[in-house]
Coordinates of C-alpha atoms in Angstrom, one line a residue:
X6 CA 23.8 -13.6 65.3
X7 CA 23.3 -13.4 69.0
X8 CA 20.0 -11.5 70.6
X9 CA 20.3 -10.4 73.9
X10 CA 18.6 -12.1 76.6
X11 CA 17.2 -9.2 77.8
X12 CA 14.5 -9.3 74.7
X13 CA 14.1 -12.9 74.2
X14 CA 12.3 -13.3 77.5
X15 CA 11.9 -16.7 78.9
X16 CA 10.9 -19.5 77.2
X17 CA 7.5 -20.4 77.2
X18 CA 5.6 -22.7 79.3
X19 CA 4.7 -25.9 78.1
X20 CA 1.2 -25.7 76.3
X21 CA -1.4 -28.0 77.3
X22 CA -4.9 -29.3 75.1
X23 CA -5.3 -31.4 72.6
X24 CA -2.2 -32.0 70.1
X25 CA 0.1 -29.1 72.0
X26 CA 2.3 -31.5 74.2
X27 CA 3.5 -33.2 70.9
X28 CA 4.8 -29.6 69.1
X29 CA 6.1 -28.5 72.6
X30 CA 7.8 -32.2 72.7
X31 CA 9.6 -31.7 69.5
X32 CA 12.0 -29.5 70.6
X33 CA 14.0 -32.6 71.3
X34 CA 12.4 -35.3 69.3
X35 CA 12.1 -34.5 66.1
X36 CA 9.3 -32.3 64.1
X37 CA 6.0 -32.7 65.5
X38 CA 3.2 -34.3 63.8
X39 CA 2.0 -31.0 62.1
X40 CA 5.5 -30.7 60.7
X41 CA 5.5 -34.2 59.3
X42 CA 2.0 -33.1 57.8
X43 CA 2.6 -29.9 56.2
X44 CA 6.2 -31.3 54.7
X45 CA 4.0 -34.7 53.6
X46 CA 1.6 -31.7 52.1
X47 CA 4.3 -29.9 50.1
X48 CA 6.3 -32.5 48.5
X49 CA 3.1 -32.9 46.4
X50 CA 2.0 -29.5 46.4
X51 CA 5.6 -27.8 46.3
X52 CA 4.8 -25.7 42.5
X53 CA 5.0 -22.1 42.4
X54 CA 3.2 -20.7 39.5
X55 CA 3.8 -17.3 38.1
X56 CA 1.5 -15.1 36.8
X57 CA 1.1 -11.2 35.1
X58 CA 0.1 -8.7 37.2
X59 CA 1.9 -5.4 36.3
X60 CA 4.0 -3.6 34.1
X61 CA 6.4 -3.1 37.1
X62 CA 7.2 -4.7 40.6
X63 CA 5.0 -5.6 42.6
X64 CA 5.0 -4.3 46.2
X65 CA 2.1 -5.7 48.0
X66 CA -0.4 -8.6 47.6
X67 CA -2.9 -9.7 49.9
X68 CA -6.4 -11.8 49.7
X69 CA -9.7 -11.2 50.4
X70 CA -11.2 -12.3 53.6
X71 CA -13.1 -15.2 51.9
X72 CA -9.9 -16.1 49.3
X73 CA -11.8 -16.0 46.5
X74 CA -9.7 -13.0 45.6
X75 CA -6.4 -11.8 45.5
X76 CA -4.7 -7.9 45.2
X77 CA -1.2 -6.7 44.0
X78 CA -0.3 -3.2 44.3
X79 CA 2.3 -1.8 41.9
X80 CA 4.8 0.7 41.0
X81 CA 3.2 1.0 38.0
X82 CA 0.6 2.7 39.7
X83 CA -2.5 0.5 39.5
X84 CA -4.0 -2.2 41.3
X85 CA -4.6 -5.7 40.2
X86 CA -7.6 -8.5 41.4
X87 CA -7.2 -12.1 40.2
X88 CA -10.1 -14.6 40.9
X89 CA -8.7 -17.8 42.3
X90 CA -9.8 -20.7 40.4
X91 CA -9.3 -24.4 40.6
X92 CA -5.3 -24.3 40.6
X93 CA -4.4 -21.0 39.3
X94 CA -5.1 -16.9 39.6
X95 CA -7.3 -15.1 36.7
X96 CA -6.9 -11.5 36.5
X97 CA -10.3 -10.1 36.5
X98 CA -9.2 -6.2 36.4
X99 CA -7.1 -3.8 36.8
X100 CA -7.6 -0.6 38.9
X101 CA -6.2 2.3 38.1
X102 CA -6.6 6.4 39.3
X103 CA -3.5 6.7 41.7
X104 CA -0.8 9.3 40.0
X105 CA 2.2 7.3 41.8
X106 CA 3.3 4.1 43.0
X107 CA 0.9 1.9 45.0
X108 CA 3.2 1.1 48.0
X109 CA 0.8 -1.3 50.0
X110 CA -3.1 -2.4 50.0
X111 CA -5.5 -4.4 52.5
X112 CA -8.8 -5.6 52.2
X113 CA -12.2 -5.0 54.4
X114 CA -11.6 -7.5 57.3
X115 CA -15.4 -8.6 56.4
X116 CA -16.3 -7.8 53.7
X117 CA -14.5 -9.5 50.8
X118 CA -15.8 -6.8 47.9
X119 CA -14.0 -4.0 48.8
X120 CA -10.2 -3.1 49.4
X121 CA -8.0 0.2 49.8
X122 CA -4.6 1.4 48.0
X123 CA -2.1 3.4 49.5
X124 CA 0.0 5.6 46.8
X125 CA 2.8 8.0 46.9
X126 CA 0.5 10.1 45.7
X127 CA -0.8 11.4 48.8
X128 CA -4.4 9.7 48.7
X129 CA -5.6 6.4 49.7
X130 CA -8.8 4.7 47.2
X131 CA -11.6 2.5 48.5
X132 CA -12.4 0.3 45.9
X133 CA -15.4 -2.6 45.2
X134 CA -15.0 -5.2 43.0
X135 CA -18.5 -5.8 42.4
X136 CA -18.5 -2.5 40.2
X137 CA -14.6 -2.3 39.4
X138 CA -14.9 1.3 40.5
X139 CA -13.3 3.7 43.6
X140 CA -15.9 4.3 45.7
X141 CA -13.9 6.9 47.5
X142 CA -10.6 8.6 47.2
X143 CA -9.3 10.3 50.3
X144 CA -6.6 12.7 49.9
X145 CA -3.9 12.8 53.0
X146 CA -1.4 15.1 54.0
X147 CA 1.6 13.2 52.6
X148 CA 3.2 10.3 50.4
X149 CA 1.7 7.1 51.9
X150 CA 3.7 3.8 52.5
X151 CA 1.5 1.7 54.6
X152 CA -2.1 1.5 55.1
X153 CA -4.4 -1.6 57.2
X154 CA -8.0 -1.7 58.0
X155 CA -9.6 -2.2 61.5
X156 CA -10.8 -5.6 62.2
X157 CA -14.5 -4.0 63.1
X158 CA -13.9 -2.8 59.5
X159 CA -14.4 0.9 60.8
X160 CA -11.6 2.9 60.5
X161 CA -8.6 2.2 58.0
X162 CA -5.1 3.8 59.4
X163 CA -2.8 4.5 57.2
X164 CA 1.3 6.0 57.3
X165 CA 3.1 8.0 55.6
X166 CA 7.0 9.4 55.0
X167 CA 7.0 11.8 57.4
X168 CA 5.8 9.4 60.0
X169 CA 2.2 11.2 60.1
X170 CA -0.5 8.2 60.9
X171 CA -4.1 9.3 59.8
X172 CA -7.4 7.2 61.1
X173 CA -10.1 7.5 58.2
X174 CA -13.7 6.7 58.8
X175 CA -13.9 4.2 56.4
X176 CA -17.7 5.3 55.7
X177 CA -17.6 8.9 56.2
X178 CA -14.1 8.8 54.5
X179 CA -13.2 11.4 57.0
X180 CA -10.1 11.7 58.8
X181 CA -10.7 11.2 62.4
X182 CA -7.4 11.3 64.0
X183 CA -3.7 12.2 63.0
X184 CA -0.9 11.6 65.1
X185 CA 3.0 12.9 64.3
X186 CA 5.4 10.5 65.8
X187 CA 8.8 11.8 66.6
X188 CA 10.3 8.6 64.8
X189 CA 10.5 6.5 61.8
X190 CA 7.3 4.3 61.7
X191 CA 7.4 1.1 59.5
X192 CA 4.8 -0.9 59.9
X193 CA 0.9 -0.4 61.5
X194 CA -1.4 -2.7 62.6
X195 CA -4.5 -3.2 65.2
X196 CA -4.6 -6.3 67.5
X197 CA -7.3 -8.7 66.8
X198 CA -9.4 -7.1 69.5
X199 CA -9.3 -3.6 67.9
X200 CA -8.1 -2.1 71.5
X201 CA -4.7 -1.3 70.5
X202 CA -2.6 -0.3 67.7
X203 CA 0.7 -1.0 66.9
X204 CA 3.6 0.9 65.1
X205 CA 7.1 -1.3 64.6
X206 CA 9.8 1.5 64.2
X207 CA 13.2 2.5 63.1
X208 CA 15.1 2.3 66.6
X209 CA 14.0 -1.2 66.9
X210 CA 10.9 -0.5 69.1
X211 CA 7.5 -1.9 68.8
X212 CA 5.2 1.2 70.2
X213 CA 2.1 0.0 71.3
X214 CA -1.2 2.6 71.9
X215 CA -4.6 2.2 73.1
X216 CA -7.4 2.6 70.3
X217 CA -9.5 4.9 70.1
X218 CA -7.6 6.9 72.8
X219 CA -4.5 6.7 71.4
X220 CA -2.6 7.4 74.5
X221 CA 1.0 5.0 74.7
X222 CA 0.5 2.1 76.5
X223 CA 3.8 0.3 76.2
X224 CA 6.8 0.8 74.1
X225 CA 9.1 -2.5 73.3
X226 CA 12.6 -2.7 72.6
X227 CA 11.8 -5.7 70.2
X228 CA 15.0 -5.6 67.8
X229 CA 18.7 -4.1 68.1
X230 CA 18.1 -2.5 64.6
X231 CA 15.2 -1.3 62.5
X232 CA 12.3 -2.9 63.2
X233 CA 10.6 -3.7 59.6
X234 CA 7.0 -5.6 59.8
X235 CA 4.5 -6.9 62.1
X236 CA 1.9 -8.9 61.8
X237 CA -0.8 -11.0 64.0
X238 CA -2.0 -14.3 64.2
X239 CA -5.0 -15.4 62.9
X240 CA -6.1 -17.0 66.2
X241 CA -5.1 -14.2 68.5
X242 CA -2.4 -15.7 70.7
X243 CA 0.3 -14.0 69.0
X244 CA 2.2 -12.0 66.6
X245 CA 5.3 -11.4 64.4
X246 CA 8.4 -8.8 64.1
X247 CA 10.6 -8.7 61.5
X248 CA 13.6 -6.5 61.7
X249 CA 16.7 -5.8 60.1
X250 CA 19.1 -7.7 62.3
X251 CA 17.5 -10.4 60.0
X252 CA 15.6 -12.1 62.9
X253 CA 11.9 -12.5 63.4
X254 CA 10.4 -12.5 66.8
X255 CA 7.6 -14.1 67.8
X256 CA 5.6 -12.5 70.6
X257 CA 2.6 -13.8 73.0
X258 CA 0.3 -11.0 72.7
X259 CA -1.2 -10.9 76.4
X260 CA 2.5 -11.3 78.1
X261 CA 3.9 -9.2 75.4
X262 CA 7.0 -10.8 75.9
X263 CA 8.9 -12.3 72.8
X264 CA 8.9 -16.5 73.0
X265 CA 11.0 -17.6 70.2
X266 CA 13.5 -16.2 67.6
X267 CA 13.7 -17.8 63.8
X268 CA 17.0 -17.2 62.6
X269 CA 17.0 -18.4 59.3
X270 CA 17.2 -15.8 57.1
X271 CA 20.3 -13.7 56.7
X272 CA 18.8 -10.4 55.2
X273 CA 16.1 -7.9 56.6
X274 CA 12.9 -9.2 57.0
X275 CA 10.4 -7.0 54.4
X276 CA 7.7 -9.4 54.7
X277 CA 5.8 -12.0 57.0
X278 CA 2.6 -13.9 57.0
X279 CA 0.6 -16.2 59.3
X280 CA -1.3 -19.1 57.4
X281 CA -5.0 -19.3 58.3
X282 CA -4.1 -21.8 61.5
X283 CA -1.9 -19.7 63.0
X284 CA 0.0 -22.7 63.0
X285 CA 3.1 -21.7 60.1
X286 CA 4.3 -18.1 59.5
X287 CA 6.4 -17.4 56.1
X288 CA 9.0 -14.7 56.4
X289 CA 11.0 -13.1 53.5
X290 CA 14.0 -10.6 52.7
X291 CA 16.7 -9.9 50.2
X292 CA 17.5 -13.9 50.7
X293 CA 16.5 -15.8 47.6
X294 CA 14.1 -18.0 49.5
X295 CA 10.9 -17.5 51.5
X296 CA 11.6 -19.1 54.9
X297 CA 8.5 -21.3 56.1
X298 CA 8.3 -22.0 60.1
X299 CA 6.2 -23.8 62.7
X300 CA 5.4 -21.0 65.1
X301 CA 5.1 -23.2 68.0
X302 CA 8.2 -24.5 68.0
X303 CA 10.0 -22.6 65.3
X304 CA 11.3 -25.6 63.6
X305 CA 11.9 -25.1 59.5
X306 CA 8.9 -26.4 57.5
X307 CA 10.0 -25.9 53.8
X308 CA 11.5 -23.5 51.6
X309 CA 10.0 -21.7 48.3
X310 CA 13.0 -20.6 46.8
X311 CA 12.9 -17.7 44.5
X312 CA 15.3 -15.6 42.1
X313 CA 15.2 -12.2 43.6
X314 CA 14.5 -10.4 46.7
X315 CA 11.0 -10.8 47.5
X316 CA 8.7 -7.9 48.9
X317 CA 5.7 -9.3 49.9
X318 CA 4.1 -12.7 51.3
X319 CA 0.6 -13.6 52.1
X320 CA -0.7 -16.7 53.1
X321 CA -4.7 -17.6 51.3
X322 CA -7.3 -17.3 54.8
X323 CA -8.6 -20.7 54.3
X324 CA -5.9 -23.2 52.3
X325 CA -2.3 -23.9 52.2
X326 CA -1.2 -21.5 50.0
X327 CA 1.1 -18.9 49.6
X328 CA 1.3 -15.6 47.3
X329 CA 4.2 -13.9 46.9
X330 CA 5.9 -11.2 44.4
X331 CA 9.8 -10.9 44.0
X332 CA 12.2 -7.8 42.6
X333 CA 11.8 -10.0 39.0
X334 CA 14.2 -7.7 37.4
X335 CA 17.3 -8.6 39.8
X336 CA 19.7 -11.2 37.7
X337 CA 16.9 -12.2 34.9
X338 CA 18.4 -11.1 30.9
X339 CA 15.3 -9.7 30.0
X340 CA 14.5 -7.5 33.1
X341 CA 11.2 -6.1 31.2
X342 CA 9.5 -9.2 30.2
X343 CA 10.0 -10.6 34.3
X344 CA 8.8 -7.6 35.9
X345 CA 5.3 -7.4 37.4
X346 CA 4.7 -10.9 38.4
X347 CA 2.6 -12.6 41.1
X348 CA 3.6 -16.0 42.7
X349 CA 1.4 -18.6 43.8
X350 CA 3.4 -21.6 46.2
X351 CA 1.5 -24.5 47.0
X352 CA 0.0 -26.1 43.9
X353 CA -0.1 -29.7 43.0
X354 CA 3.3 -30.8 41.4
X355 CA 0.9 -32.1 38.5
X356 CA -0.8 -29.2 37.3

């Protein structure tokens, strides 16, 4: 599919420090050392486990920021936390309260007891583990479909349907800001630095604002379609579009100019994730496989391949692995037995 010049920017310079020269080399030479690594890595680690979450998909999972847990949010309504053990998820509870689907969750950037729901049903929950209770329920002006959390932990933004973005206080539980954008927003996120928020929308665009001021500081014609997800890397240097012309972008976050393309999938992109390193990002769609990348040079690191569409990716903050849920119903003979699972990629072959 060709991308116009115009957005791709030009190519990055060469990096310099310790082990860059080698990725930026491999452009021409074969994969880089990290490559051969992380491949080496899989082919003894390359088992996805499944595991019950819900009585219906699954439309959002995510970890806590120490790993020791991970979250799926449901059309069934509820919430789920597992407790990651050895090689394998345990489901430690199930949270329920919202009166619709629970579109997407997020945990506290810092504190790995407590995470928020967002739910059709036009409130977000706080929840803590430690007590398996909602500490807060915060009712908004419309159906929510997105929802992150501040990296000072502060403020939790979250979208909804009619393109309303709210900023909540996350201790008052207050709302302290609302702001009515004149087009379809996907996707919210802050940078790493908490000094700007970005909205990836339906023309394409990646709108960028200042925080707290929100006053537009740039807007980017990332993508010639929809403009699906966004997410940032771990180590600050950059982040990830994914759009519905099937490509994602990856973009140096100081330059704000896109570097490389991956091209590999051939649906939109619903989904993306950054492993703790920054140094892989996973990217999924309609295509029955979750696309693994280098980020520094784009090259394909492996493949999870799955049976259905899959909806949402996200790589564990300290360890090579990768949690994912599918549309388990698509294709399978017994669509109400399959429906409601989450994936784990990365185990050893032997357990």
């Amino acid at each position: 599919m060709a991308v116009p010049t115009s957005i791709l920017g030009p190519p990055p310079p060469p990096q310099t420090g310790p082990g860059s020269m080698v990725a930026w080399s491999s452009m021409s030479s074969g994969p880089s050392r990290y490559v051969l690594g992380m491949q080496e890595l899989f082919r003894g680690h390359s088992k996805t486990r499944e595991f019950p979450a819900h009585s219906a998909k699954v439309h959002s999972v995510a970890w806590s920021c120490d790993g020791r847990r991970l979250a799926s949010g449901s059309f069934d309504k509820t919430a789920s936390v597992f407790l990651l053990e050895k090689d394998r998820l345990v489901k430690e509870n199930n949270y329920r309260g919202h009166g619709d689907s629970v579109d997407q969750l997020c945990w506290h950037p810092s504190n790995p007891d407590l995470f928020v729901t967002a739910s059709g049903d036009k409130t977000i929950r706080i929840w803590d583990v430690r007590t398996t209770k909602c500490i807060a329920t915060v009712n908004t002006k419309g159906e929510n479909i997105n929802i992150c959390w501040s990296p000072d932990g502060q403020t939790i933004a979250v979208g909804n349907k009619d393109d309303v973005v709210t900023f909540i206080d996350a201790k008052t539980h207050r709302s302290k800001a609302e702001e009515q954008f004149k087009f379809e927003v996907n996707e919210i996120s802050w940078n790493n630095d908490n000094n700007m928020f970005f909205l990836t929308n339906g023309n394409g665009c990646i709108n960028i604002l200042s925080y707290p001021e929100l006053k537009p500081v740039q807007s980017i014609n990332a993508h010639p379609s929809n403009c699906i997800c966004i997410k940032f890397d771990p180590m600050g240097k950059y982040f990830a579009t994914g759009s519905a012309d099937a490509l994602v972008s990856l973009w140096d976050v100081d330059e704000l100019v896109c570097v490389r393309c991956f091209s590999r999938l051939d649906w939109p992109v619903r989904t993306l994730s950054f492993s703790h390193d920054g140094k892989m990002l996973a990217s999924a769609s309609e295509d029955h496989f979750i696309d693994i990348a280098e980020v520094e040079t784009g090259d394909k690191l492996w493949e999870v391949q799955c049976e259905s569409p899959t909806f949402t990716v996200a790589w564990h903050p300290k360890r090579p692995l990768l949690a994912f849920a599918c549309d388990d119903k698509d294709g399978k003979y017994d669509s109400s037995r399959e429906a409601g699972t989450v994936k784990l990629f990365g185990l050893p072959n032997d357990s």
